[in-house]
Coordinates of C-alpha atoms (C1' of nucleotides) in Angstrom, one line a residue:
Chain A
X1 CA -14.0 -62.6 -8.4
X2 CA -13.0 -58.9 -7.8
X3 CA -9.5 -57.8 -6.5
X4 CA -10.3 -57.5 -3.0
X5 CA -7.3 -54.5 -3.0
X6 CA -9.8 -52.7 -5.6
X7 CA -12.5 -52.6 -3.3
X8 CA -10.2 -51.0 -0.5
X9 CA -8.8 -48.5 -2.5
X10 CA -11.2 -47.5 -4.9
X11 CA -14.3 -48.6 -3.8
X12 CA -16.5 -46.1 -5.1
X13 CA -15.1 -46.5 -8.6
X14 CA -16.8 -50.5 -8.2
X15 CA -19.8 -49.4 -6.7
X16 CA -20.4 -47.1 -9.6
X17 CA -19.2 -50.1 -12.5
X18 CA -21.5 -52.6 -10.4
X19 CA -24.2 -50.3 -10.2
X20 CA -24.3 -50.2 -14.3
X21 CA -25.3 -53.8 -14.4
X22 CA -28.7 -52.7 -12.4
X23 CA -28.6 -55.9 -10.4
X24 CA -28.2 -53.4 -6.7
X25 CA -25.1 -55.7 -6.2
X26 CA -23.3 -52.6 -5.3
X27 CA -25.1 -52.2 -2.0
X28 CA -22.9 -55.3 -0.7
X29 CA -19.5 -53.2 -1.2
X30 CA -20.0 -52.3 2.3
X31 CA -20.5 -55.2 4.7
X32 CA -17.6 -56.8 2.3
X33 CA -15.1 -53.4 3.7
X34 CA -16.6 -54.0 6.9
X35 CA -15.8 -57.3 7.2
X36 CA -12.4 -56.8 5.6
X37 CA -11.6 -54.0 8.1
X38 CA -12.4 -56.3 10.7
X39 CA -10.6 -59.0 9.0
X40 CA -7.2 -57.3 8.9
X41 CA -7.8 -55.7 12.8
X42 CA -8.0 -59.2 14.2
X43 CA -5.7 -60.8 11.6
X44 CA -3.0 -58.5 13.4
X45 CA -3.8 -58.7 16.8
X46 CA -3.8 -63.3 16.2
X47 CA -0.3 -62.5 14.1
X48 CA 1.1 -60.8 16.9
X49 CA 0.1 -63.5 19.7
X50 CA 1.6 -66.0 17.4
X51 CA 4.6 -64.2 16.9
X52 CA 4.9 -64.2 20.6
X53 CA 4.2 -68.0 21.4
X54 CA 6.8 -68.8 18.5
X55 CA 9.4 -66.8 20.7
X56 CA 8.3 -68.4 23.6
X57 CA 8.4 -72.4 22.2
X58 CA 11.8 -71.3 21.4
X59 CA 12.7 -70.5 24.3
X60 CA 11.2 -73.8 26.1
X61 CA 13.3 -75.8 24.1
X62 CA 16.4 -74.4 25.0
X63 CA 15.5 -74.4 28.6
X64 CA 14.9 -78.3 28.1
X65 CA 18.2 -78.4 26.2
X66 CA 19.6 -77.7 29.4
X67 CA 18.2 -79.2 31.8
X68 CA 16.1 -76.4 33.6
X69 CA 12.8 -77.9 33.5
X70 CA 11.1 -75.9 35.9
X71 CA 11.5 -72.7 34.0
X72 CA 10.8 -74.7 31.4
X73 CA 7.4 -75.6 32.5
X74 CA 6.5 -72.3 33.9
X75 CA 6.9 -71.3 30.2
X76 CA 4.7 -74.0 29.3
X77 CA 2.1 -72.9 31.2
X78 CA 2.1 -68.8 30.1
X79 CA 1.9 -70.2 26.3
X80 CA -1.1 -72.5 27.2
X81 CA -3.0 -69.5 27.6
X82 CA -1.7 -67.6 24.5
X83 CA -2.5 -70.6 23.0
X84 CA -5.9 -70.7 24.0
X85 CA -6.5 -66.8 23.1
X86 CA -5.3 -67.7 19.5
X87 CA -7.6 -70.3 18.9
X88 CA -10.6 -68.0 19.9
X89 CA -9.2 -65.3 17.2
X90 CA -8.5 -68.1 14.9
X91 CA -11.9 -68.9 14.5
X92 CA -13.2 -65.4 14.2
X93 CA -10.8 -65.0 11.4
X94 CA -11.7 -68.0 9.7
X95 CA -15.2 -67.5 10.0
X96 CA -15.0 -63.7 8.8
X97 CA -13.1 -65.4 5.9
X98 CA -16.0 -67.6 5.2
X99 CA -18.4 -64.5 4.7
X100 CA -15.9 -62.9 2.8
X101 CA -15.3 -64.9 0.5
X102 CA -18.8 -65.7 0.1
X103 CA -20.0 -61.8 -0.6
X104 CA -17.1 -62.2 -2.8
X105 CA -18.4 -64.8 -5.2
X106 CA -21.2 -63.0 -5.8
X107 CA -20.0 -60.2 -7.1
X108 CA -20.5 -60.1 -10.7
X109 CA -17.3 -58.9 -12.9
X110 CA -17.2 -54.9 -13.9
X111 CA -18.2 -53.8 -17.1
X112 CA -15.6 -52.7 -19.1
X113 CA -15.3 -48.9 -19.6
X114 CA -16.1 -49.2 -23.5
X115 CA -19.6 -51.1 -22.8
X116 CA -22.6 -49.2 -23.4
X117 CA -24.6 -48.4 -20.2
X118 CA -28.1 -49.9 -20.4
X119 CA -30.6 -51.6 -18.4
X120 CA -32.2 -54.8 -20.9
X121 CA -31.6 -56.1 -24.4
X122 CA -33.1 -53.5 -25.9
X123 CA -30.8 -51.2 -25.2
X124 CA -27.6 -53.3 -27.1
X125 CA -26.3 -51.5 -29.5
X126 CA -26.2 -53.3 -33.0
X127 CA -22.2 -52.9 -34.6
X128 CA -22.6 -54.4 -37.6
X129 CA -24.2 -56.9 -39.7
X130 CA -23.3 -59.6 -42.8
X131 CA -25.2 -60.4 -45.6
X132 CA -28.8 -59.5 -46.0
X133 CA -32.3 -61.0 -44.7
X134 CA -33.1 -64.0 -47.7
X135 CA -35.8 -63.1 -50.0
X136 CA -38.3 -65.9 -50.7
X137 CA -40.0 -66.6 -53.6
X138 CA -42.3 -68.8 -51.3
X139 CA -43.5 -68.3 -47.9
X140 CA -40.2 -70.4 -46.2
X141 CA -41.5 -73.3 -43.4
X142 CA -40.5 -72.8 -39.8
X143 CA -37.6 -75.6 -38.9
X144 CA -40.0 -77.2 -36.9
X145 CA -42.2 -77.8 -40.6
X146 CA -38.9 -78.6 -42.3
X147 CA -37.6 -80.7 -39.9
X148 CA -41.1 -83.2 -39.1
X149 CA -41.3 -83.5 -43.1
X150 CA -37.9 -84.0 -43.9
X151 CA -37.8 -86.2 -41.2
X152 CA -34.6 -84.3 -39.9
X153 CA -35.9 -84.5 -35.9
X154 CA -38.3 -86.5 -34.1
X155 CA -39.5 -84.2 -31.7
X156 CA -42.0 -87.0 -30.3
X157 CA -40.1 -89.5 -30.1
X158 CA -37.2 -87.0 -28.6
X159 CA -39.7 -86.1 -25.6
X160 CA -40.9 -89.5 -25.4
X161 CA -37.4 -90.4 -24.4
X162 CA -36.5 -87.4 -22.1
X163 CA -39.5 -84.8 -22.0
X164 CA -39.7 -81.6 -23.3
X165 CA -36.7 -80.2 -24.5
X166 CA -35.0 -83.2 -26.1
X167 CA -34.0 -83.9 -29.3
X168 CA -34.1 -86.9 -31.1
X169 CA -32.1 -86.1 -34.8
X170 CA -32.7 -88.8 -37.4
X171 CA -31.3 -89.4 -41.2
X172 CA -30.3 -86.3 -42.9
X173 CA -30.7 -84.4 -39.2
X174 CA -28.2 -86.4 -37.6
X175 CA -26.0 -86.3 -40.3
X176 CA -26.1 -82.7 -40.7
X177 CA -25.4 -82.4 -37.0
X178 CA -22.4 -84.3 -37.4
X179 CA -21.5 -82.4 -40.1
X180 CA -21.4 -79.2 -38.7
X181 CA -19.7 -80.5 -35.7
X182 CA -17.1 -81.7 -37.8
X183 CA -16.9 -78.4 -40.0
X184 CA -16.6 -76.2 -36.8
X185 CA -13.7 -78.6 -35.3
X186 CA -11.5 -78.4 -38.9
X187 CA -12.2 -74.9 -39.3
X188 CA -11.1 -74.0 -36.2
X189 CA -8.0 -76.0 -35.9
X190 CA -6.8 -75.6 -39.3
X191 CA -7.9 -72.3 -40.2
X192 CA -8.0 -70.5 -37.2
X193 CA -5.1 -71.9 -35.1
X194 CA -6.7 -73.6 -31.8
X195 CA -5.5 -76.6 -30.3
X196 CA -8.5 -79.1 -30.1
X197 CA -9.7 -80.7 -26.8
X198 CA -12.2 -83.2 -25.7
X199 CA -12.7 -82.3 -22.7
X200 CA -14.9 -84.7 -19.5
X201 CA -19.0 -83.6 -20.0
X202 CA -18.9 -83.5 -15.8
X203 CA -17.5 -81.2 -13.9
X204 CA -16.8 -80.8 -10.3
X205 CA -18.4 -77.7 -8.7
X206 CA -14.7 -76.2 -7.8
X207 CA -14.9 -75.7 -11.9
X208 CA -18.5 -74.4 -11.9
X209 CA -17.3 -71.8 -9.6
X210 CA -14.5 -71.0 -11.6
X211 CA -16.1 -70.0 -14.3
X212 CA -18.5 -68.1 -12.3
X213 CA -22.0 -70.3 -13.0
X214 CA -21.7 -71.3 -9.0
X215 CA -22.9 -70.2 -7.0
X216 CA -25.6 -67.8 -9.2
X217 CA -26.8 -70.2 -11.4
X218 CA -26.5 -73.5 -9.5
X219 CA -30.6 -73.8 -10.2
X220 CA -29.6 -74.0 -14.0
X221 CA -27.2 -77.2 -13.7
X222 CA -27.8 -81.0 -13.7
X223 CA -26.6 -82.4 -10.5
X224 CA -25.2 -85.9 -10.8
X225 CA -26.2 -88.6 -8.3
X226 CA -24.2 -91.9 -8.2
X227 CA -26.9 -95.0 -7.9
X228 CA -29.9 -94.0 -5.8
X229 CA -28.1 -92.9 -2.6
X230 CA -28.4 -89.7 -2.7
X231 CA -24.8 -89.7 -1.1
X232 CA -22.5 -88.7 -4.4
X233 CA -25.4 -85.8 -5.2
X234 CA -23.1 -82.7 -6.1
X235 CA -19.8 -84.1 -6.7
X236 CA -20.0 -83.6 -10.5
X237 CA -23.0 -81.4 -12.4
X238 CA -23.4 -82.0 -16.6
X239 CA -21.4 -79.0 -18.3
X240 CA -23.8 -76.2 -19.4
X241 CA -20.9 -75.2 -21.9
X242 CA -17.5 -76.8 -22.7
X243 CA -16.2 -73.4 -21.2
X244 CA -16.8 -74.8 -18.2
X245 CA -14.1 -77.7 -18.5
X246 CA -12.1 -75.8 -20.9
X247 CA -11.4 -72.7 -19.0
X248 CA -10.4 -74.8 -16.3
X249 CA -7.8 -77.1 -17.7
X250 CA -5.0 -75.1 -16.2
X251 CA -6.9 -73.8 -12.9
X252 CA -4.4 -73.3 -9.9
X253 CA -1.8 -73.3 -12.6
X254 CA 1.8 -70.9 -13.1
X255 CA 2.3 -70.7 -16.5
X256 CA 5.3 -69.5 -17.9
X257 CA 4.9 -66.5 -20.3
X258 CA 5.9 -68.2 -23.4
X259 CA 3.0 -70.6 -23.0
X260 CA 0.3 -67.9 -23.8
X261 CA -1.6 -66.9 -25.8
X262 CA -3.6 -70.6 -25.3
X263 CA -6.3 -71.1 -27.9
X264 CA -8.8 -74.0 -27.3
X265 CA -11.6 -75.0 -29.0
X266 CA -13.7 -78.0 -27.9
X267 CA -16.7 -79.9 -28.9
X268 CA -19.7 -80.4 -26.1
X269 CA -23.2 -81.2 -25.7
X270 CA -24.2 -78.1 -23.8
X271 CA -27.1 -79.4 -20.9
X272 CA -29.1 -76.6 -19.3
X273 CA -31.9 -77.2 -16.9
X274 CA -33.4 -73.6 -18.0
X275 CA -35.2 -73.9 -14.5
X276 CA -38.6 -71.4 -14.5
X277 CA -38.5 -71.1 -18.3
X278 CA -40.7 -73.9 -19.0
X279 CA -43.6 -72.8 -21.5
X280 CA -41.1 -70.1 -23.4
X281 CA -40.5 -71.0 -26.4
X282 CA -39.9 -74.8 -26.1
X283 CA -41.6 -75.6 -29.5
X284 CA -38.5 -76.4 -31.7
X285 CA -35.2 -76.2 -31.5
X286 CA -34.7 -73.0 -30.1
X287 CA -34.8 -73.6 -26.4
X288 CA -33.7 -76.8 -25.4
X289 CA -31.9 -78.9 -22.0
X290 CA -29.2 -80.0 -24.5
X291 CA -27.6 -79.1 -27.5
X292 CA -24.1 -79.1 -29.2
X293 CA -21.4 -76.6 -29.2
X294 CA -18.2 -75.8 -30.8
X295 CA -16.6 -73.8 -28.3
X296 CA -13.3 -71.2 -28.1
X297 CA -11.1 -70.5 -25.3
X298 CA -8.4 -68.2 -25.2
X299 CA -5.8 -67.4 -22.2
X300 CA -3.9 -64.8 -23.0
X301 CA -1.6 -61.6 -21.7
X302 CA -4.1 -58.9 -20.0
X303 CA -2.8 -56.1 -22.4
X304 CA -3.9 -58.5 -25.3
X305 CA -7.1 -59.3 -24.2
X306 CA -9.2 -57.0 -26.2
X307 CA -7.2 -57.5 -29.1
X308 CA -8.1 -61.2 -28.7
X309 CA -11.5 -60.9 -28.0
X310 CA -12.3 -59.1 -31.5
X311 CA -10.4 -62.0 -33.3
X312 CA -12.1 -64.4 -31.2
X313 CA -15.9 -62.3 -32.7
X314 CA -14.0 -62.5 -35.7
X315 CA -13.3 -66.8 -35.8
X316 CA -17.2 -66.9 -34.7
X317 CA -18.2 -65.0 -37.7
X318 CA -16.3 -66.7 -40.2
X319 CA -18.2 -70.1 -39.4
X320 CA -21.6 -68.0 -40.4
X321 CA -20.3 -66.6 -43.4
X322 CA -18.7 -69.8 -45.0
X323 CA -22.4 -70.7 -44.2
X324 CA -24.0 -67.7 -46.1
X325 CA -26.3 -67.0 -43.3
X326 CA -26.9 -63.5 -42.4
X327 CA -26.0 -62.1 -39.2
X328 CA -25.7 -59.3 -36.8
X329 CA -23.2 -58.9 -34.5
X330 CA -24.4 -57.0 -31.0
X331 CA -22.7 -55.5 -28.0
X332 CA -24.3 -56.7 -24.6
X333 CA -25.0 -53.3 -22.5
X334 CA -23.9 -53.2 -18.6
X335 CA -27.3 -54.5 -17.8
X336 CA -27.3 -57.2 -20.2
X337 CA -24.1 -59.2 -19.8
X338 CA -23.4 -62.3 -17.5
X339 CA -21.8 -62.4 -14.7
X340 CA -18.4 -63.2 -15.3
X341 CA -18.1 -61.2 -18.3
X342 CA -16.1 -57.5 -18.4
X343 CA -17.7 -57.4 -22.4
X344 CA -19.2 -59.6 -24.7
X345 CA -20.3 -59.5 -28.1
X346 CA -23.2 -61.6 -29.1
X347 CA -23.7 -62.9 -32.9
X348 CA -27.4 -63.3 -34.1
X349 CA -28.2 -65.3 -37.1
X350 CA -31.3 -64.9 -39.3
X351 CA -33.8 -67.4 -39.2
X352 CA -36.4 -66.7 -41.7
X353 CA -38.8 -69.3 -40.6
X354 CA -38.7 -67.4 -37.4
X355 CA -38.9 -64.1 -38.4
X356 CA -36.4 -63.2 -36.1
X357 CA -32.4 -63.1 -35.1
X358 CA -31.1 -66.1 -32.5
X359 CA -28.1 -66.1 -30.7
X360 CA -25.7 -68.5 -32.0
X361 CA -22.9 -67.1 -30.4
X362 CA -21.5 -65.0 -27.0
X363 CA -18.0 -64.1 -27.3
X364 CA -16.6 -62.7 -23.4
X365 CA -13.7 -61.2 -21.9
X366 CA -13.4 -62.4 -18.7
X367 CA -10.7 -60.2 -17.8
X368 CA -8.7 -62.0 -14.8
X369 CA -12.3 -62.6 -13.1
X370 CA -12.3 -66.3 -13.8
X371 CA -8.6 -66.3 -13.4
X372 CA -8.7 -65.1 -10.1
X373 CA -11.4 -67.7 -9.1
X374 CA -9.5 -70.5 -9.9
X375 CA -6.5 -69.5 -9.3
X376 CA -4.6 -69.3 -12.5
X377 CA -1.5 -67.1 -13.1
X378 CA 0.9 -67.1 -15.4
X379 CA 5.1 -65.9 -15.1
X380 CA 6.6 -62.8 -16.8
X381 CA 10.0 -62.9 -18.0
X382 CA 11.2 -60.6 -15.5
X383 CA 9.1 -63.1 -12.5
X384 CA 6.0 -61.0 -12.1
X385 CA 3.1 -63.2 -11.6
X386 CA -0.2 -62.0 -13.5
X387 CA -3.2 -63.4 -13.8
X388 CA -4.3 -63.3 -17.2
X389 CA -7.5 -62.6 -19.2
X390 CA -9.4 -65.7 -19.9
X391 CA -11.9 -65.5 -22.9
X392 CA -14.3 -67.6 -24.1
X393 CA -16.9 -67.7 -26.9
X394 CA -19.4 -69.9 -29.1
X395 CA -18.0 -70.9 -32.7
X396 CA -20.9 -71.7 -32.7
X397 CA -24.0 -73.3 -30.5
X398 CA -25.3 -76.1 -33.3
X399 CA -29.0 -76.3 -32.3
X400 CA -29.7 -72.9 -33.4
X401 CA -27.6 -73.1 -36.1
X402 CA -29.3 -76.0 -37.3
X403 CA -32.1 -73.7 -37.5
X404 CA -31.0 -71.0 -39.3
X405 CA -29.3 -73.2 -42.1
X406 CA -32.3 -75.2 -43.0
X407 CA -34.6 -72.6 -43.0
X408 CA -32.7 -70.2 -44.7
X409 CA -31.2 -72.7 -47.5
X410 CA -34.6 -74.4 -48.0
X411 CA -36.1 -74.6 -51.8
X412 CA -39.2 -74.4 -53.4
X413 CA -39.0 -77.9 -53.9
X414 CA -38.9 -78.5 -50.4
X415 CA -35.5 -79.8 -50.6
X416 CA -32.8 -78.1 -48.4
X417 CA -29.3 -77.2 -50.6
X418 CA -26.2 -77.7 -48.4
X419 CA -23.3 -74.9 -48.7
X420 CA -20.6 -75.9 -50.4
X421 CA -18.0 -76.8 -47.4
X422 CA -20.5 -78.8 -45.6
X423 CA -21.0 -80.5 -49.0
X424 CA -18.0 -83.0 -48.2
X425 CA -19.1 -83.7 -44.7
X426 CA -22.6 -84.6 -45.8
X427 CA -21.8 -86.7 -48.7
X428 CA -24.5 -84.4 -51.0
X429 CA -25.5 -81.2 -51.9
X430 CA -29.1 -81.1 -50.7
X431 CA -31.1 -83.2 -48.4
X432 CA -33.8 -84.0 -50.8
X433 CA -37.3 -83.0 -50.3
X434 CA -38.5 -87.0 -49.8
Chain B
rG1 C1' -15.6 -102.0 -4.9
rG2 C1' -10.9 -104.6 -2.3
rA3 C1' -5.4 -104.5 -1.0
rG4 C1' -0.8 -101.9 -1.0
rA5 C1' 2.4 -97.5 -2.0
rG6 C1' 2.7 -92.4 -2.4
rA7 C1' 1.6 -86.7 -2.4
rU8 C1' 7.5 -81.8 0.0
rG9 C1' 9.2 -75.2 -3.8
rG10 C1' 8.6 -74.1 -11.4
rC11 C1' 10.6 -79.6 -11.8
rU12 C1' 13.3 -84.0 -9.6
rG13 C1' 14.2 -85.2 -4.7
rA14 C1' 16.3 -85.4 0.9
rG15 C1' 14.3 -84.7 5.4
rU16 C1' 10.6 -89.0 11.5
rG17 C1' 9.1 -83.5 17.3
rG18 C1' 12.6 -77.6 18.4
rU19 C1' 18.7 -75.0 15.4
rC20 C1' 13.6 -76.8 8.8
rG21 C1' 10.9 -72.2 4.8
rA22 C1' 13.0 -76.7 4.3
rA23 C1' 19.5 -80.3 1.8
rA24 C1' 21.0 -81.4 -3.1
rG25 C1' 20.3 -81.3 -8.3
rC26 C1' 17.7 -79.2 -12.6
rA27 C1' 15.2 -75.0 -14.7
rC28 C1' 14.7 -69.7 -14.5
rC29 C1' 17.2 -64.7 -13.6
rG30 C1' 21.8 -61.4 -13.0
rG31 C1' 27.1 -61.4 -13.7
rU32 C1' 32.2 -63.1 -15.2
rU33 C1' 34.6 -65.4 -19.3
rU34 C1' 33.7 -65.8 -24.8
rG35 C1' 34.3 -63.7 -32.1
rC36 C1' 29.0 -66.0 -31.6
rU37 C1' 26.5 -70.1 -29.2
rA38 C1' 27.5 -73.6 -25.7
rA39 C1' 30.3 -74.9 -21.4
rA40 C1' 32.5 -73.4 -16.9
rC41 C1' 32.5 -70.2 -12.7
rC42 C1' 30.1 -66.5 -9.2
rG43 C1' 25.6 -64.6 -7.3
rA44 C1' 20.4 -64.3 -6.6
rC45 C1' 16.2 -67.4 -6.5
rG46 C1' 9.2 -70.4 -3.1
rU47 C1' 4.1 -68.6 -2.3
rA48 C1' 0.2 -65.9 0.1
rG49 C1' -1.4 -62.4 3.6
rC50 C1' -1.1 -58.6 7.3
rC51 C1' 1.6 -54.4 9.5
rC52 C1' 4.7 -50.2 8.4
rU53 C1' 5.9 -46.8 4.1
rC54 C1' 4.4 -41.8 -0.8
rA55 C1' 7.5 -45.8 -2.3
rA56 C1' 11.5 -48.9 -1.5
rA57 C1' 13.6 -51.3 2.5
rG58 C1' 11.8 -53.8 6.7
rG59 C1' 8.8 -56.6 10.4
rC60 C1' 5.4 -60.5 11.4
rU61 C1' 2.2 -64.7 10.3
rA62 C1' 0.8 -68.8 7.5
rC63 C1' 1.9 -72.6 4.0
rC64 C1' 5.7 -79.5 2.9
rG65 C1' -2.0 -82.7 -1.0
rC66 C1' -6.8 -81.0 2.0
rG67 C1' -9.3 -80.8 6.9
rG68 C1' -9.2 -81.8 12.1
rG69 C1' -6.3 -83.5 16.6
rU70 C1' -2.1 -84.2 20.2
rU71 C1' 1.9 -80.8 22.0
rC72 C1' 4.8 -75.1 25.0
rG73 C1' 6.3 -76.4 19.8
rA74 C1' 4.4 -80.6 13.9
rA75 C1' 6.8 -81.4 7.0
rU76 C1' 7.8 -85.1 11.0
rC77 C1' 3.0 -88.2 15.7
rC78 C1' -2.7 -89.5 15.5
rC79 C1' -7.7 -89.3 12.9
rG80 C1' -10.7 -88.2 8.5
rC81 C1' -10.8 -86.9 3.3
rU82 C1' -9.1 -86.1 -1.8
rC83 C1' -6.0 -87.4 -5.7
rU84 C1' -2.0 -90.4 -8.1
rC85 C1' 0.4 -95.2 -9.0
rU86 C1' 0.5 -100.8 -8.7
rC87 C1' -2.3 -105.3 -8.1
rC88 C1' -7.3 -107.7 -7.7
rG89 C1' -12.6 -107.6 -9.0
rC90 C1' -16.3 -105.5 -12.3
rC91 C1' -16.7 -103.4 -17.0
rA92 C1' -17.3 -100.3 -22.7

RNA sequence: GGAGAGAUGGCUGAGUGGUCGAAAGCACCGGUUUGCUAAACCGACGUAGCCCUCAAAGGCUACCGCGGGUUCGAAUCCCGCUCUCUCCGCCA
């Protein structure tokens, strides 16, 4: 959510950030100043009233004190009708709250200034990337090949169980999953300094919005329902990311300074309905209603945020590298970037089965957009009470992964060798081509 | 799922219709004392919003889990909900 003081007083300046993202949210600065305007007028006018029945009740309860209980009810009878007047206003103000609040949750966060302007994907600019596309002596399977010979994934039996879009990983597959599940959590938490969490795979929808996937993405999100009574349908929705959880461990929460910086990292299955995108891409791995993730959060001081965000690209990296996959590492333009995000970096490994780059990781500043939402502050020494910058990024989505390691570490033989520190997780150093 | 108990400021905890935004203690902050630290003593100390102001100061309103209700007036009475704890049932 936006600072609602940053609309009033520089409104153009978030019209023009909004309008950068292309998604004509911008046009919805006005009703919101209208509202507000009208918000504040009648706010005043109901404050006033009160202030006056107050003075009044007061007053009553002397008179009764002593004794004069005919003044005392002629009192009574002026605040009745105060008291009816302030109910009216009362519900005006609540219900211009209401549609306040709601314009509110729809705004998406501003870019931040050093994003690059653009409209689509295309227009991400590449910063840098690691290593260099394999060169194959062979022509290298796809990991959908790799996986049905080796016996890795059982796509069939996968859909069979679920439909479309479910995984079933057998022998070597499910090890390897494992593997890297536990290789992300250790290299996290001993290398890189975050304090692991297993956090519920439900959430309410209060943490949904938090994070800012309610109420824009609610079409994306598994809704629970308790038995067949549709009754409980709502209450809690499957995490599309651990973020969702994570970020919101210390929601409506003062932190004292000395708390922060908060590094989390968390293992998740990730579920995504991916409602409407049925048909793209859903042979394989690639695109799929649930996969795992190793995920990073940071809270931290807003003037360390940026800092924090290029070690946070940084922890994401090193997984891919310890992996000797190639990578790039993009910046999301204005257009491209979602909604809670004030910048984010995306990491794309090279899948040479696919011929192309995936996205294996998104690493955001949220600023205090998510913080606000949810309520989360945190304590200066000298009592100031800031909301900090919440962060969050991949370290790294494991389906994809998956992907790019096999393909890219696959041999002539057809055997796949396993880098070296997934070698003690796996118990080998190659899944063996029968 | 059933029964009971509870939810008050950063924390602990008093408060059963008006003088309660709320005792007391702890923590935090400022000061005195001190070779340093600690202790002791003194002082300040909830949150949010609106109005006013260049700003500060100030004024007002709301907030005692959440939402309704009764009343001139609610932390306090009534109803609904959520969560926590204890016991019972079911259960990995």
């Amino acid at each position: 959510m936006l600072d609602i003081k940053l609309i009033r007083e520089q409104a153009d300046f978030v019209r023009k950030r909004l309008a950068t993202r292309g998604g004509g949210e911008e046009s919805k600065i006005d009703e919101i100043l209208e509202i507000d305007t009208r918000w504040r007028q009648i706010l005043t006018e109901v404050e006033g009233l009160k202030s006056q029945r107050n003075k009044v009740s007061k007053e009553i309860g002397a008179l009764m004190g002593q004794k004069k209980l005919e003044e005392a009810e002629a009192k009574k009878k002026e605040t009745r009708e105060i008291g009816d007047r302030i109910s009216d206003l009362d519900k005006e103000v609540a219900d211009l709250e209401t549609r306040s609040r709601a314009l509110m949750m729809t705004l998406p966060n501003l870019p931040h200034e050093s994003v690059t302007i653009g409209a689509t994907e295309a227009d991400n600019p590449t910063l840098r990337e690691w290593g260099e596309k394999k060169n194959f002596t062979f022509e290298p399977e796809s990991h959908v090949a790799l996986c049905e010979r080796l016996k890795l994934i059982d796509f069939a039996r996968g859909a069979k169980l679920s439909g479309s879009g479910f995984l079933l990983y057998t022998n070597w597959g499910a090890r390897l999953e494992r593997a890297l599940t536990q290789f992300l959590l250790d290299l996290h938490t001993s290398e890189h300094g975050y304090t692991e969490v297993s956090p519920p795979f439900m959430v309410s929808k209060a943490c949904m919005e938090g994070v800012g996937q309610f109420p824009k993405f609610v079409d994306q999100a598994y809704a629970i329902q308790e038995g067949e009574d549709g009754s409980s349908l709502g209450n809690l929705f499957l995490i599309p990311t651990a973020e969702a959880p994570v970020a919101n461990i210390h929601r409506e929460e003062l932190l004292a300074e000395a708390e922060l910086p908060i590094n989390y990292c968390a293992y998740s299955p990730c579920f995504r309905a991916e409602a409407g995108a049925a048909g793209v891409g859903t042979r394989g791995m690639i695109r799929v209603h649930q996969f795992d993730k190793v995920e990073l959060i940071k809270v931290v001081p807003p003037e360390q945020g940026y800092d924090a965000l290029e070690t946070l690209v940084g922890h994401a990296e090193k997984v891919l590298q310890l992996l000797d996959l190639h990578y790039r590492v993009i910046l999301l333009c204005t257009g491209d970037m979602g909604f809670g995000s004030a910048k984010t970096y995306d990491i794309e490994v090279w899948a040479p089965g696919q011929g192309d780059y995936l996205e294996v990781s998104s690493c955001s500043n949220c600023e205090d957009f998510q913080s606000r939402r949810m309520g989360l502050r945190f304590k200066t020494k000298d009592g100031k009470k800031v909301l900090p910058h919440l962060l969050n990024g991949s370290g790294t989505a494991l389906a994809r992964l998956f992907v790019a390691l096999v393909e890219t570490h696959q041999q002539k033989d057809g055997s796949i060798l396993i880098p070296e520190p997934l070698q003690a997780y796996m118990k080998t150093d190659r899944i063996p081509a029968h």
